[in-house]
Coordinates of C-alpha atoms and ligand atoms in Angstrom, one line a residue:
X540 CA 84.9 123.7 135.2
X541 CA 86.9 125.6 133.0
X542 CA 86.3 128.6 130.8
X543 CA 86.2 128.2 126.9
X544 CA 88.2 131.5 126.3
X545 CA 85.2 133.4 125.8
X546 CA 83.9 133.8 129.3
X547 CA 82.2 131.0 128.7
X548 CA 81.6 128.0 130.9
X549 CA 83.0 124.5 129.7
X550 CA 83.0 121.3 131.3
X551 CA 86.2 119.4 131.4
X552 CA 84.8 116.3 133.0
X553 CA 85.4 114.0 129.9
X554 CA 85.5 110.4 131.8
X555 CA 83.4 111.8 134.6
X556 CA 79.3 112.2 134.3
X557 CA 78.2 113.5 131.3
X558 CA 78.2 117.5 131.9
X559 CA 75.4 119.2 132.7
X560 CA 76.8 122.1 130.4
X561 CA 77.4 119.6 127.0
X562 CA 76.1 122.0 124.3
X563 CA 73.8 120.2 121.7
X564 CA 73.9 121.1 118.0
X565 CA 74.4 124.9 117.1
X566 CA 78.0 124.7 117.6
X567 CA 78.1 127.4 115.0
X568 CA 80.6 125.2 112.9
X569 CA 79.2 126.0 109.1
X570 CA 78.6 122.7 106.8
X571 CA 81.4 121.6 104.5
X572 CA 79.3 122.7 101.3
X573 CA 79.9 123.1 97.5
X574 CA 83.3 122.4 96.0
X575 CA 86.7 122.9 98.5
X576 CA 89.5 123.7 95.8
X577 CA 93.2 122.7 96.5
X578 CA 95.7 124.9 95.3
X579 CA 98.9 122.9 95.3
X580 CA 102.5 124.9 95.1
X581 CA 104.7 122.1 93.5
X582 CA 103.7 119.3 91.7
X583 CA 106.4 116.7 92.5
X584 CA 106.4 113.3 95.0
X585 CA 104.5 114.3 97.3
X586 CA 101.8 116.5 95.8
X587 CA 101.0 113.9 93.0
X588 CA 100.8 111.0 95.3
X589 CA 98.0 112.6 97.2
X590 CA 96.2 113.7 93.8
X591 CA 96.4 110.6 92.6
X592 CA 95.8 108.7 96.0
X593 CA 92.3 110.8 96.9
X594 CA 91.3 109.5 93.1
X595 CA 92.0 105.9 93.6
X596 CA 90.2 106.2 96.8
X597 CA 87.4 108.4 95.0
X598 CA 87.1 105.3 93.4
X599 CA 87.3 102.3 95.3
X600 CA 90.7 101.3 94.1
X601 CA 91.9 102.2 97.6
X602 CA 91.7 102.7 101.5
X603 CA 92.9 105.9 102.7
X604 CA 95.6 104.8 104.8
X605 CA 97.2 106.9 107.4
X606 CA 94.6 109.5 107.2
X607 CA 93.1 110.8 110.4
X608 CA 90.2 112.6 108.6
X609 CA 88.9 109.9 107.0
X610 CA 89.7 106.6 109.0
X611 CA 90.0 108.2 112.4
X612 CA 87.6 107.6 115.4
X613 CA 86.9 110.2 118.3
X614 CA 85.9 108.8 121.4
X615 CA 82.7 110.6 123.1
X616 CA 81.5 111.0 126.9
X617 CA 83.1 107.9 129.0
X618 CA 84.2 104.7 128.5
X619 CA 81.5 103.1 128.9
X620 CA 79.7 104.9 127.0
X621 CA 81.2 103.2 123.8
X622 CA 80.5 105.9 121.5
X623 CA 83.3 106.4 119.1
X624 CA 82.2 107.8 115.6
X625 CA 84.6 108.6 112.8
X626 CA 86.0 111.8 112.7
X627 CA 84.5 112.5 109.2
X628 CA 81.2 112.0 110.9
X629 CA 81.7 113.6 113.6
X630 CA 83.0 117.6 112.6
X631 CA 81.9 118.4 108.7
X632 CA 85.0 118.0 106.9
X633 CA 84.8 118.5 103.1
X634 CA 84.4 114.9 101.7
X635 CA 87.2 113.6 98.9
X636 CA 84.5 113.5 96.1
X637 CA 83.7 117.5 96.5
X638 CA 87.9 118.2 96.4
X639 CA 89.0 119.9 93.2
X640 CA 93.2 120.1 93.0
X641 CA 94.6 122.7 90.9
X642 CA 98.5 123.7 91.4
X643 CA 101.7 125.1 90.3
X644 CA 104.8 124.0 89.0
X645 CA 108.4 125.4 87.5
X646 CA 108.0 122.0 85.0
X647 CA 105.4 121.6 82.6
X648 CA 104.4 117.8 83.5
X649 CA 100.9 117.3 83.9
X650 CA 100.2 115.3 87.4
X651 CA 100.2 112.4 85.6
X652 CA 104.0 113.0 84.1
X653 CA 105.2 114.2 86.8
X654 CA 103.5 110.8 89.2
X655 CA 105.2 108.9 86.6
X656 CA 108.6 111.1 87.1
X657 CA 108.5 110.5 90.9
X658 CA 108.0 107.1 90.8
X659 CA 106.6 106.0 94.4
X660 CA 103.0 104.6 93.0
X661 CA 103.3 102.0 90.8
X662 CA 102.8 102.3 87.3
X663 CA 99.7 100.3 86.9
X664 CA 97.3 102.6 89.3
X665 CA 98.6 105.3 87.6
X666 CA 97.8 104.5 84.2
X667 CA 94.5 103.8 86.0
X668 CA 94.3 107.3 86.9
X669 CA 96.2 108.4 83.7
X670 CA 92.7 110.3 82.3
X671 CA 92.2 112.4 85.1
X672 CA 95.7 112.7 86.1
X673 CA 96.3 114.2 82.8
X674 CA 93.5 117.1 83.3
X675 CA 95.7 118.8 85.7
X676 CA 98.7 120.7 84.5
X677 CA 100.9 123.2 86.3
X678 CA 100.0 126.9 86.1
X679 CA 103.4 128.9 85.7
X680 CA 105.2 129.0 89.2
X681 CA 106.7 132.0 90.7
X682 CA 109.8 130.6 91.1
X683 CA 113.7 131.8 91.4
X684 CA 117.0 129.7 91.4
X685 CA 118.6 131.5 94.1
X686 CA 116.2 130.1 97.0
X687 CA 116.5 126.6 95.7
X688 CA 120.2 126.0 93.9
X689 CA 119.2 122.8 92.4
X690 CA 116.4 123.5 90.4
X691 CA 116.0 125.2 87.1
X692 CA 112.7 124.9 85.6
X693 CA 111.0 126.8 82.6
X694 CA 107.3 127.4 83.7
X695 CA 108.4 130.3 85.4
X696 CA 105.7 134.0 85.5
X697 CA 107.7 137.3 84.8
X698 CA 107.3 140.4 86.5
X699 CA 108.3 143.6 87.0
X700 CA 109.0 142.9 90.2
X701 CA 107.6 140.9 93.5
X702 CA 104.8 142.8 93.9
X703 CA 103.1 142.4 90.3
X704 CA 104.1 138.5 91.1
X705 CA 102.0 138.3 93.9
X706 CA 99.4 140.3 92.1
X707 CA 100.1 137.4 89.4
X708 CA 99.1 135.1 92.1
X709 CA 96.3 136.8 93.5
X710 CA 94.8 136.5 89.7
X711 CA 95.4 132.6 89.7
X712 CA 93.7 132.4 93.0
X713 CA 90.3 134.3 92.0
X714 CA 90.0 132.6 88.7
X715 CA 90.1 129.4 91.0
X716 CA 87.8 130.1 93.0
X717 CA 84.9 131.0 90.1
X718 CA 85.2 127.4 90.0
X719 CA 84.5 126.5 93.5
X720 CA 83.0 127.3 96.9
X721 CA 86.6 127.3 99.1
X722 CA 89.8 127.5 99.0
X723 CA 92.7 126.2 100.6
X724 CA 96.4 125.9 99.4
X725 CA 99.2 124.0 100.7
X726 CA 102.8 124.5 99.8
X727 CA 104.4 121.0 98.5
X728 CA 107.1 122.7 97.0
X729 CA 111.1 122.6 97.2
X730 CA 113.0 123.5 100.1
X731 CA 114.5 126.7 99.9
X732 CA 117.7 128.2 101.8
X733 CA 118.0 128.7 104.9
X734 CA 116.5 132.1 105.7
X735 CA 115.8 134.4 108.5
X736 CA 113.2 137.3 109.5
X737 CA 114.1 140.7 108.5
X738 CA 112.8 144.0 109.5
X739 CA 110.9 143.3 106.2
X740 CA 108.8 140.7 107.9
X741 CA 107.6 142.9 110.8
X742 CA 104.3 144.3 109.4
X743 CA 102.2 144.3 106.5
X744 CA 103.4 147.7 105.2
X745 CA 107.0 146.8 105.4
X746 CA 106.1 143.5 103.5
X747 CA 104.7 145.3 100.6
X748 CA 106.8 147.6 100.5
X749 CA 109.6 144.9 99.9
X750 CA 107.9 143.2 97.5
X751 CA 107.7 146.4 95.4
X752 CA 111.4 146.8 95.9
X753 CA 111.6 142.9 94.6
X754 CA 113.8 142.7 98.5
X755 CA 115.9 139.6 98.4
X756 CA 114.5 138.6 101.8
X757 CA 111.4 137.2 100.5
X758 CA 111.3 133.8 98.9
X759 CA 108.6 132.5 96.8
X760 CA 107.7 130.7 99.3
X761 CA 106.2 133.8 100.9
X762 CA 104.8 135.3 98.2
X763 CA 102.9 132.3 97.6
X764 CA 101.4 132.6 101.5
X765 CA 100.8 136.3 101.0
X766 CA 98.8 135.6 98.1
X767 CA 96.5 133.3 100.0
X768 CA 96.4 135.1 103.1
X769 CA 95.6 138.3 101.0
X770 CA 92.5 136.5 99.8
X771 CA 91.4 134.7 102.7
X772 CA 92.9 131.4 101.8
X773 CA 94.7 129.1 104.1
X774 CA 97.8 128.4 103.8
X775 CA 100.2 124.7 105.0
X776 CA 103.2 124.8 104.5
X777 CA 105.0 121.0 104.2
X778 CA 108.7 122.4 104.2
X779 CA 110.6 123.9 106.6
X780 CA 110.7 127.0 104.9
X781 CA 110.8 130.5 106.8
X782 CA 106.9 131.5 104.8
X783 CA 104.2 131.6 107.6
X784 CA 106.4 132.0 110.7
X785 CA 106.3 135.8 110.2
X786 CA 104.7 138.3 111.9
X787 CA 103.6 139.6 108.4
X788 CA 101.6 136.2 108.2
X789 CA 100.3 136.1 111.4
X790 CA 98.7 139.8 110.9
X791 CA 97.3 138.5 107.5
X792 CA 95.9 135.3 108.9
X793 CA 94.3 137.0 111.4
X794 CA 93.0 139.7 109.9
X795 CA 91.7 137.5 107.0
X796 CA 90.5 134.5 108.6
X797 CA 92.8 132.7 107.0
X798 CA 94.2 130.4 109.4
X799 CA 97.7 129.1 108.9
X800 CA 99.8 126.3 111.0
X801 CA 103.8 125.4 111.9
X802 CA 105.8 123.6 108.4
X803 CA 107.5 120.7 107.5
X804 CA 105.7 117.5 107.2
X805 CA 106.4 115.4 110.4
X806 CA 106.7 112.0 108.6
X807 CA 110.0 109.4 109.0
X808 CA 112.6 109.9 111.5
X809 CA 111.2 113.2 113.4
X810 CA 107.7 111.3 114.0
X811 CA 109.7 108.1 115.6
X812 CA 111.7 110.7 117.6
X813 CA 108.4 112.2 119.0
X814 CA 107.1 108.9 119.9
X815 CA 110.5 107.9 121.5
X816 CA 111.6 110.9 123.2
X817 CA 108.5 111.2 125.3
X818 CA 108.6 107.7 125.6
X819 CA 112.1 107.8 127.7
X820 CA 111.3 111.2 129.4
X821 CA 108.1 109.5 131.1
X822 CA 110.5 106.9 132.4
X823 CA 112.9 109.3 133.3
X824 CA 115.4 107.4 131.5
X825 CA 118.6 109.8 130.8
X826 CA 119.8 109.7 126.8
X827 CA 123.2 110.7 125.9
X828 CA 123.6 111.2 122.1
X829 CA 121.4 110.9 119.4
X830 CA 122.6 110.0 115.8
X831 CA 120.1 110.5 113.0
X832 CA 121.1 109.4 109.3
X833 CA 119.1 109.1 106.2
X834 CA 120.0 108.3 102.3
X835 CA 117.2 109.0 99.8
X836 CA 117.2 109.2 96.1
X837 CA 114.3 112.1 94.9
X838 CA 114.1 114.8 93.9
X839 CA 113.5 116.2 97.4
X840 CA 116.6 114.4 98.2
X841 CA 119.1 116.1 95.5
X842 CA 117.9 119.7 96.7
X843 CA 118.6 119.1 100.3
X844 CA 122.2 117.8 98.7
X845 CA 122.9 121.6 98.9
X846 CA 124.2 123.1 102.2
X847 CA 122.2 125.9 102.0
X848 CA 118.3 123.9 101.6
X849 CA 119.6 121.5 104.0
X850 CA 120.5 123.6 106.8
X851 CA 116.8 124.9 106.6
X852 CA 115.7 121.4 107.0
X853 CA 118.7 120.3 110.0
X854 CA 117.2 123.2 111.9
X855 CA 113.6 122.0 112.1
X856 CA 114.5 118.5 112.3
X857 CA 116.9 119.5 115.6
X858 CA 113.8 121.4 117.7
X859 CA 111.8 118.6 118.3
X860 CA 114.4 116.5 121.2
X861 CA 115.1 120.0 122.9
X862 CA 111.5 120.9 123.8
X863 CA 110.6 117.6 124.7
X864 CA 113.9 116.4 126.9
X865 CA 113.2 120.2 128.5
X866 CA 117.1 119.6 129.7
X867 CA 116.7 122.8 131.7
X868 CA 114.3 120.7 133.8
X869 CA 116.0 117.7 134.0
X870 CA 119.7 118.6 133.6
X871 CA 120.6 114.9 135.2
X872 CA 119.1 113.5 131.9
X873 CA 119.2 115.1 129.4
X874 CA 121.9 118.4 129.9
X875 CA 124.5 117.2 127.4
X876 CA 122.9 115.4 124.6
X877 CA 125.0 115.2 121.3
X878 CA 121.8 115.4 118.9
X879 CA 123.1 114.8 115.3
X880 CA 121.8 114.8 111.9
X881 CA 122.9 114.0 108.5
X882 CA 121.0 113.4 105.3
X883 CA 122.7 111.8 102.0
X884 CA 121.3 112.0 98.5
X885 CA 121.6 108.6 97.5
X886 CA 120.0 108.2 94.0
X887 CA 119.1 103.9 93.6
X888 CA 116.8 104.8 96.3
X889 CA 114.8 106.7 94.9
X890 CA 111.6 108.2 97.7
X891 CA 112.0 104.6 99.5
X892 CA 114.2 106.2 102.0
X893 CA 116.6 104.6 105.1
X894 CA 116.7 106.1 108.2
X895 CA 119.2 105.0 110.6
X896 CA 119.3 106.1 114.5
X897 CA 121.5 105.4 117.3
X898 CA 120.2 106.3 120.8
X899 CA 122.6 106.4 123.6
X900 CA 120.6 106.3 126.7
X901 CA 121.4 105.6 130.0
X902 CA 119.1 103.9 133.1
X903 CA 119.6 103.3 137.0
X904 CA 122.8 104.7 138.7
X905 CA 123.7 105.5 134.7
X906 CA 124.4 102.4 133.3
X907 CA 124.6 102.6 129.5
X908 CA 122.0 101.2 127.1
X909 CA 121.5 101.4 123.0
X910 CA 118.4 101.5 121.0
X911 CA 118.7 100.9 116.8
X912 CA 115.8 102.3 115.3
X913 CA 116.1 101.2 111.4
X914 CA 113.3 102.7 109.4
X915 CA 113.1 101.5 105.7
X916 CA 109.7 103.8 104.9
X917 CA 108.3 105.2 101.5
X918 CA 108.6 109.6 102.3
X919 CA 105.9 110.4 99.8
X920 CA 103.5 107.5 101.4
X921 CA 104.5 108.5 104.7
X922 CA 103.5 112.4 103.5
X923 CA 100.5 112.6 101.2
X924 CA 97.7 111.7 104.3
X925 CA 99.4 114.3 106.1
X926 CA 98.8 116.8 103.5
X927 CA 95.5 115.8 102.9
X928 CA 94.4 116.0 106.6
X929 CA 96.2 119.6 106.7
X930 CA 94.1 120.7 103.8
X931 CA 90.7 119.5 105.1
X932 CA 91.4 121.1 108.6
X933 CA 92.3 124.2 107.2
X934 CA 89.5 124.3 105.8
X935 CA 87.1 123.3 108.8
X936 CA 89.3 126.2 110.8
X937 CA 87.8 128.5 108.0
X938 CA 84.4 127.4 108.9
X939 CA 85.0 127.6 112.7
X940 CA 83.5 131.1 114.1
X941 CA 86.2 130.3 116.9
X942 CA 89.2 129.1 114.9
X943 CA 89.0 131.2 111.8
X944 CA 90.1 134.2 113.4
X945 CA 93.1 132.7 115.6
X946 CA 95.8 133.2 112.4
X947 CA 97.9 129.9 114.2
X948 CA 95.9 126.7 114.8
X949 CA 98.1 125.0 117.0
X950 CA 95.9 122.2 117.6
X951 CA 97.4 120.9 113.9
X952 CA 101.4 120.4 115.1
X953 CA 100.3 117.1 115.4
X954 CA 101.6 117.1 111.3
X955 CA 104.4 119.1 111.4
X956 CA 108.2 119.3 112.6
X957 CA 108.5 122.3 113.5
X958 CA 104.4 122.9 115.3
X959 CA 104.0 126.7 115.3
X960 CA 102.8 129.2 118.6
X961 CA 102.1 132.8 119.5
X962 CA 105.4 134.4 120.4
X963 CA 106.8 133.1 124.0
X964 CA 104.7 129.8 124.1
X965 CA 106.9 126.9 123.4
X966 CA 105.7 124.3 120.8
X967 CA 104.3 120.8 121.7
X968 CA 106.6 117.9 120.1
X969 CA 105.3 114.9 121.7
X970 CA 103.0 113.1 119.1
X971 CA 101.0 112.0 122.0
X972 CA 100.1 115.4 123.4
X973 CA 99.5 116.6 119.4
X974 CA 97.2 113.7 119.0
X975 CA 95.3 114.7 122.7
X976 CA 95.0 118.4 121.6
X977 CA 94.0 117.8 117.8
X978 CA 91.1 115.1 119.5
X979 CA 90.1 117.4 122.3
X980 CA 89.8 120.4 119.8
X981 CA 87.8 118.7 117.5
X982 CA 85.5 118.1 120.7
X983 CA 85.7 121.2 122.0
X984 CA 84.2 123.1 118.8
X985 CA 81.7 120.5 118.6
X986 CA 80.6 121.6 122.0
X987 CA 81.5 117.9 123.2
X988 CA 83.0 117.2 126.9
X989 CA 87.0 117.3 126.8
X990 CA 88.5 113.8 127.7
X991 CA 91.0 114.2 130.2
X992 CA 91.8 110.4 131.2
X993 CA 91.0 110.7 134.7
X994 CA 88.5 108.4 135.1
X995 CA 87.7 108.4 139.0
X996 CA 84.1 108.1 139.0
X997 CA 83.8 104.9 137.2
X998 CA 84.5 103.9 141.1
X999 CA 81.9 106.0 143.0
Ligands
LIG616 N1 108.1 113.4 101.7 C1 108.3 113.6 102.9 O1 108.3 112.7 103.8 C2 108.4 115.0 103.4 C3 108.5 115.3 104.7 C4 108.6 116.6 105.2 C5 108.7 117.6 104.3 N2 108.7 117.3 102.9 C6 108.9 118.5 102.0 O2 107.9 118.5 101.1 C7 108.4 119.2 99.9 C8 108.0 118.4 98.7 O3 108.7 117.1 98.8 P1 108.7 116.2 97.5 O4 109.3 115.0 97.8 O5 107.3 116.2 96.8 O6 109.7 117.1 96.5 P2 109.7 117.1 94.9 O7 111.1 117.7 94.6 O8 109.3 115.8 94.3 O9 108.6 118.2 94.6 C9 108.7 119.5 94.8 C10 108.2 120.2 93.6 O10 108.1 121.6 93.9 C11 108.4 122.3 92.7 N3 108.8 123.7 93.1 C12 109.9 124.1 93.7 N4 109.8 125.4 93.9 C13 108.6 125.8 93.4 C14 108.0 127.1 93.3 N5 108.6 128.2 93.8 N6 106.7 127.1 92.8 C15 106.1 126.0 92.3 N7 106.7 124.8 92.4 C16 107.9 124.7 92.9 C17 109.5 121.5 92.1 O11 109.6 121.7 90.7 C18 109.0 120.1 92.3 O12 108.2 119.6 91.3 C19 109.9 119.3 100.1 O13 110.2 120.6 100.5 C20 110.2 118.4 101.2 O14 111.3 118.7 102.0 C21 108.6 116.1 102.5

């Protein structure tokens, strides 16, 4: 037996008998009611391919491929048991037909303009859509050139300074949610410079304070997440911008309920490294360099073109091979890997991006191997399940007496590059792990037995 946290008993038998302490229904998980409204920072690839993918599936037209939420299964009690529901059945998440998107943009393209701009779903679904596409146009972004280079948009809000943006925000945000019943938002939006923590950051005062003084060390990005967290709204973040990592967050999430989770979508290259990586440190087998290269033609692509938006992205790419290799633990294998990563703009690709990497590795008495891994994959198809899944977890955090409190749910790194964790725990890379905690935290606030895999009393 194990405790739950709260003093409480849990049984983590999972393949064993079924526990004698399995709670039964009050799990004190509230019912995925009423309307859940998505507010959506940037309207580009990404964004509009989920908008317009949760309508095709709304109706029919599609299956909602690479979704967890909604073609998962969670195994239950043992093996032999053969009780595996869907997820969707299993916790209340908010079903598609009950989402309502809403968003922002620095371009005035409607969803369905700017689908049509991005290009990854083909033009005949989207003149499907084209009727409701069309109802969703951008509200005025809060938006500035010098935190993403590239861009230069017109649907931009004025203020007097970061503070009355915010506010600006805040307004946007309750309007909203007349509409619905809850609230989440997620950031789709550019990636900005490289940025980090300031004394700014530290506390709540010292955040507002520097948003009356309009202070240069806070990015849209973060005003956006302030806004949310202000009014109890959960906040994803799918770049690798510095926005929720933040003390300043944390304190608002927390005190809030608003829970928040780590950034940048983990979709091409960095989810093949976090199958791979754990895949040679099982085997013990030593790797000498890794050589990451990708060309991609977006819009995504042209703003990490500048140094500035692509160093925020290199350094949350880099993180994952450290913490899983742990080379402090096994120096022998893993001590002096040359971990490299480049990404090209490359415009006749378009969002059908190539990944290229080159794995030097190394086996028995360190003889030399290669591995090629060539991944020709669609970014924005790759993407839009994850932020789906994101938003409708947020959103059952929010609902979770045990969860909605936490600020970080760290059971959700499974998503993201760069997973996020109280100060002094290291972050979880390998998928594998990710995928175990998300299932087992789904169980746990269910009040169903953990599964831990051990399995020894199927020979009693
Ligand atoms: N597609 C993937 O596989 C993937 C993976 C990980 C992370 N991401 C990240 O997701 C984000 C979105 O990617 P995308 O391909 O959709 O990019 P995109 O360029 O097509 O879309 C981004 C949109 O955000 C808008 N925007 C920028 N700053 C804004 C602001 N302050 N307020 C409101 N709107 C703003 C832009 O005008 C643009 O329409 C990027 O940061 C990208 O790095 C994508």
């Amino acid at each position: 037996m194990a405790t739950n946290g709260k003093g409480g008993k849990r049984a983590v038998v999972g393949e064993g008998k079924a526990s004698a302490s399995r709670k039964t229904a009050a799990t004190g998980v509230e019912p995925a009611k009423g309307k859940l409204g998505v507010m959506v920072v940037g309207l580009g690839a990404v964004a509009t391919t989920m908008i317009a993918g949760v309508e095709a599936i709304r109706r029919g037209l599609a299956k909602p491929i690479g979704s967890l939420t909604q073609m998962g299964t969670i195994r239950l009690g043992k093996r032999t048991d053969n009780k595996s529901p869907l997820i969707r059945d299993f916790v209340p998440l908010a079903n598609l037909n009950d989402i309502v998107f809403t968003g922002w943009d620095i371009f005035e393209d409607n969803v369905y303009e700017a689908a049509a701009h991005a290009a990854v779903l083909k033009p005949e679904i989207l003149s499907e859509l084209k009727p409701y596409l069309e109802t969703i146009k951008p509200m005025p972004a809060v938006f500035d050139r010098y935190y993403v280079k590239r861009l230069n948009g017109t649907r931009v809000k004025k203020g007097k300074n970061k503070l009355d943006l915010a506010q600006q925000l805040i307004d946007d945000i309750r309007a909203f949610k007349k509409t619905v019943d809850r609230v989440v938002m997620i950031w789709c939006g550019s990636t900005e410079i490289f940025m980090e923590p300031t004394a700014v950051h530290q506390s709540i005062a010292a955040f507002e304070r520097g948003l009356e003084k309009s202070d240069i060390a806070i990015a849209p990005s973060q005003i956006y997440a302030y806004a949310a967290l202000k009014e109890g709204v959960p906040f994803a973040n799918g770049a690798p911008n510095l926005t929720v990592d933040l003390p300043v967050m944390i304190e608002l999430s927390k005190q809030n309920a608003a829970p928040i989770c780590g950034k940048d979508f983990k979709t091409g290259q960095t989810f093949m490294k976090t199958v791979l990586a754990p895949a040679f440190k099982a085997r013990m087998i030593g790797v000498s360099g890794w050589f990451s290269t990708n060309i991609l033609g977006n819009r995504d692509g042209e703003v990490l073109d500048e140094p500035q938006s692509f160093k925020t992205k290199e350094e949350s790419k880099l993180g994952s091979l450290e913490y899983i290799f742990q080379p402090e633990i096994y120096p022998d294998l893993y001590k002096d890997i040359y971990h490299k990563i480049r990404i090209n703009y490359y415009p006749p690709r378009g969002d059908e991006k190539e990944a290229w990497d080159n794995i030097d590795i190394f086996g028995w008495l360190g003889y030399p191997m290669q591995l090629k891994v060539n991944f020709l994959c669609r970014d924005s198809i790759l993407a839009a399940p994850i932020a789906l899944d994101l938003v409708l977890f947020l959103d059952l955090a929010r609902r979770t007496p045990e969860l909605r409190s936490l600020g970080i749910q760290e059971w959700l790194s499974f998503y993201l590059k760069s997973p996020q964790t109280p100060p002094g725990l290291y972050p979880e890379h390998d998928l594998f792990i990710q995928s175990m905690k998300l299932k087992n935290t789904l169980r746990h606030i269910m009040g169903a037995d953990l599964v831990t895999h051990l399995g020894l009393d199927y020979y009693d």
